């Protein structure tokens, strides 16, 4: 069941531009590095739409991963320096693994990746070419195909057995410094997303290809954000769910520029962990 429209319209909101997928011939593709000569960086061209993005704080306790595909949680991290890769893997991975097991009632959690982002005005988001930048297009990190493939990629010995149960790919996203006002994250209520809104798109790396969903505009979409997120807060984002019983399986999201943000606020710094969450059959 989705959120009541009357409830949504009573919430504070900002109006901002979100970049959807423009109509494109063939399967969209994007290079995660400098593309080969003569190839565009991406064939997934943006189609901007100016939309209300509602403040979810007042109704955060009614929003869930199973319905909306995202959730706001409290999590006090012990990490002192998110610029230290060793500390992230040694401290943060372990505490988030335990946190997700407890919060989601999972039997097993495997953290397979993380990205630290530090916004630099005008910079391009290229791996290995300076700080990673906020992703400013509406997307889902996995698809029905790539979500399942992540299990074989990261837990190959147990993949067949694990896939007999429920598998989710859940990102945990948080600001490194707060309160965050620059380039916050917007989340789409998964109950307002139609299957046809999601367009499988190739993400090409130097040595492999992945698949994500780009998202076509749908006027039914309802968008939310958490203003001035603190460092003890985090967002859970559903990027894949093997369950096909009516729960939201994919949660579109994107960074956006809040036009009400003052010009002199610190640039966004954030980290996201990508995790496989398993429940036994």
mmCIF file of C-alpha atoms in Angstrom, residues 37-134:
data_model
loop_
_atom_site.group_PDB
_atom_site.id
_atom_site.type_symbol
_atom_site.label_atom_id
_atom_site.label_comp_id
_atom_site.label_asym_id
_atom_site.label_seq_id
_atom_site.Cartn_x
_atom_site.Cartn_y
_atom_site.Cartn_z
ATOM 1 C CA UNK A 37 37.537 7.204 -29.673
ATOM 2 C CA UNK A 38 34.354 8.151 -31.474
ATOM 3 C CA UNK A 39 32.064 6.717 -28.794
ATOM 4 C CA UNK A 40 29.890 8.986 -26.612
ATOM 5 C CA UNK A 41 30.327 8.759 -22.840
ATOM 6 C CA UNK A 42 26.676 7.714 -22.662
ATOM 7 C CA UNK A 43 23.706 7.124 -24.931
ATOM 8 C CA UNK A 44 21.440 7.540 -21.881
ATOM 9 C CA UNK A 45 20.662 11.198 -22.401
ATOM 10 C CA UNK A 46 18.912 13.198 -19.676
ATOM 11 C CA UNK A 47 15.328 14.378 -19.876
ATOM 12 C CA UNK A 48 14.945 16.898 -17.029
ATOM 13 C CA UNK A 49 11.650 17.305 -15.214
ATOM 14 C CA UNK A 50 10.974 19.851 -12.479
ATOM 15 C CA UNK A 51 9.100 18.133 -9.666
ATOM 16 C CA UNK A 52 8.179 18.479 -5.987
ATOM 17 C CA UNK A 53 10.442 16.516 -3.658
ATOM 18 C CA UNK A 54 8.765 16.015 -0.289
ATOM 19 C CA UNK A 55 10.363 16.130 3.146
ATOM 20 C CA UNK A 56 9.944 12.571 4.447
ATOM 21 C CA UNK A 57 10.969 13.214 8.057
ATOM 22 C CA UNK A 58 7.430 13.621 9.420
ATOM 23 C CA UNK A 59 6.351 10.256 7.979
ATOM 24 C CA UNK A 60 9.671 8.373 8.139
ATOM 25 C CA UNK A 61 8.258 5.795 10.545
ATOM 26 C CA UNK A 62 5.604 4.804 7.970
ATOM 27 C CA UNK A 63 8.080 4.358 5.107
ATOM 28 C CA UNK A 64 9.691 0.950 4.582
ATOM 29 C CA UNK A 65 11.972 -0.983 2.264
ATOM 30 C CA UNK A 66 9.204 -3.454 1.406
ATOM 31 C CA UNK A 67 6.717 -0.754 0.369
ATOM 32 C CA UNK A 68 8.584 2.375 -0.735
ATOM 33 C CA UNK A 69 11.974 0.767 -1.380
ATOM 34 C CA UNK A 70 13.861 3.032 1.027
ATOM 35 C CA UNK A 71 14.034 3.720 4.753
ATOM 36 C CA UNK A 72 15.634 6.252 7.094
ATOM 37 C CA UNK A 73 17.547 4.639 9.972
ATOM 38 C CA UNK A 74 19.672 5.741 12.906
ATOM 39 C CA UNK A 75 23.209 4.329 12.998
ATOM 40 C CA UNK A 76 26.080 5.780 15.011
ATOM 41 C CA UNK A 77 29.316 4.773 13.335
ATOM 42 C CA UNK A 78 32.655 4.366 15.098
ATOM 43 C CA UNK A 79 34.620 5.332 11.977
ATOM 44 C CA UNK A 80 36.852 8.360 12.575
ATOM 45 C CA UNK A 81 38.212 8.892 9.046
ATOM 46 C CA UNK A 82 36.243 7.941 5.947
ATOM 47 C CA UNK A 83 39.308 8.846 3.901
ATOM 48 C CA UNK A 84 41.029 5.761 5.330
ATOM 49 C CA UNK A 85 40.156 2.752 3.148
ATOM 50 C CA UNK A 86 41.537 0.324 5.726
ATOM 51 C CA UNK A 87 39.353 1.771 8.487
ATOM 52 C CA UNK A 88 36.286 1.603 6.246
ATOM 53 C CA UNK A 89 36.839 -2.092 5.550
ATOM 54 C CA UNK A 90 38.038 -2.989 9.050
ATOM 55 C CA UNK A 91 35.509 -1.015 11.118
ATOM 56 C CA UNK A 92 32.619 0.180 8.943
ATOM 57 C CA UNK A 93 32.045 -3.066 7.063
ATOM 58 C CA UNK A 94 31.776 -5.067 10.284
ATOM 59 C CA UNK A 95 29.465 -2.641 12.073
ATOM 60 C CA UNK A 96 27.135 -2.291 9.079
ATOM 61 C CA UNK A 97 27.039 -6.054 8.548
ATOM 62 C CA UNK A 98 25.883 -6.474 12.166
ATOM 63 C CA UNK A 99 23.491 -3.525 11.900
ATOM 64 C CA UNK A 100 21.777 -4.855 8.772
ATOM 65 C CA UNK A 101 21.470 -8.367 10.180
ATOM 66 C CA UNK A 102 19.695 -6.989 13.229
ATOM 67 C CA UNK A 103 17.621 -4.307 11.464
ATOM 68 C CA UNK A 104 16.452 -6.494 8.570
ATOM 69 C CA UNK A 105 16.385 -9.826 10.404
ATOM 70 C CA UNK A 106 18.791 -11.258 7.833
ATOM 71 C CA UNK A 107 20.544 -14.608 8.058
ATOM 72 C CA UNK A 108 23.598 -13.350 6.216
ATOM 73 C CA UNK A 109 24.949 -10.044 4.905
ATOM 74 C CA UNK A 110 27.801 -9.711 2.409
ATOM 75 C CA UNK A 111 29.221 -6.239 1.757
ATOM 76 C CA UNK A 112 30.748 -6.237 -1.709
ATOM 77 C CA UNK A 113 31.577 -2.625 -2.540
ATOM 78 C CA UNK A 114 31.626 0.966 -1.343
ATOM 79 C CA UNK A 115 31.998 4.429 -2.870
ATOM 80 C CA UNK A 116 33.053 7.652 -1.172
ATOM 81 C CA UNK A 117 31.854 10.782 -2.969
ATOM 82 C CA UNK A 118 33.064 14.369 -2.561
ATOM 83 C CA UNK A 119 31.332 16.879 -4.787
ATOM 84 C CA UNK A 120 33.547 19.192 -6.815
ATOM 85 C CA UNK A 121 31.714 21.831 -8.837
ATOM 86 C CA UNK A 122 31.971 21.030 -12.548
ATOM 87 C CA UNK A 123 33.847 17.739 -12.094
ATOM 88 C CA UNK A 124 32.982 14.645 -14.146
ATOM 89 C CA UNK A 125 32.155 11.390 -12.401
ATOM 90 C CA UNK A 126 34.866 9.103 -13.769
ATOM 91 C CA UNK A 127 36.418 6.250 -11.816
ATOM 92 C CA UNK A 128 40.095 6.916 -11.163
ATOM 93 C CA UNK A 129 39.844 10.594 -12.218
ATOM 94 C CA UNK A 130 39.527 12.443 -8.924
ATOM 95 C CA UNK A 131 36.799 12.192 -6.281
ATOM 96 C CA UNK A 132 33.650 10.329 -7.281
ATOM 97 C CA UNK A 133 30.759 12.733 -7.865
ATOM 98 C CA UNK A 134 27.072 12.472 -6.931
#
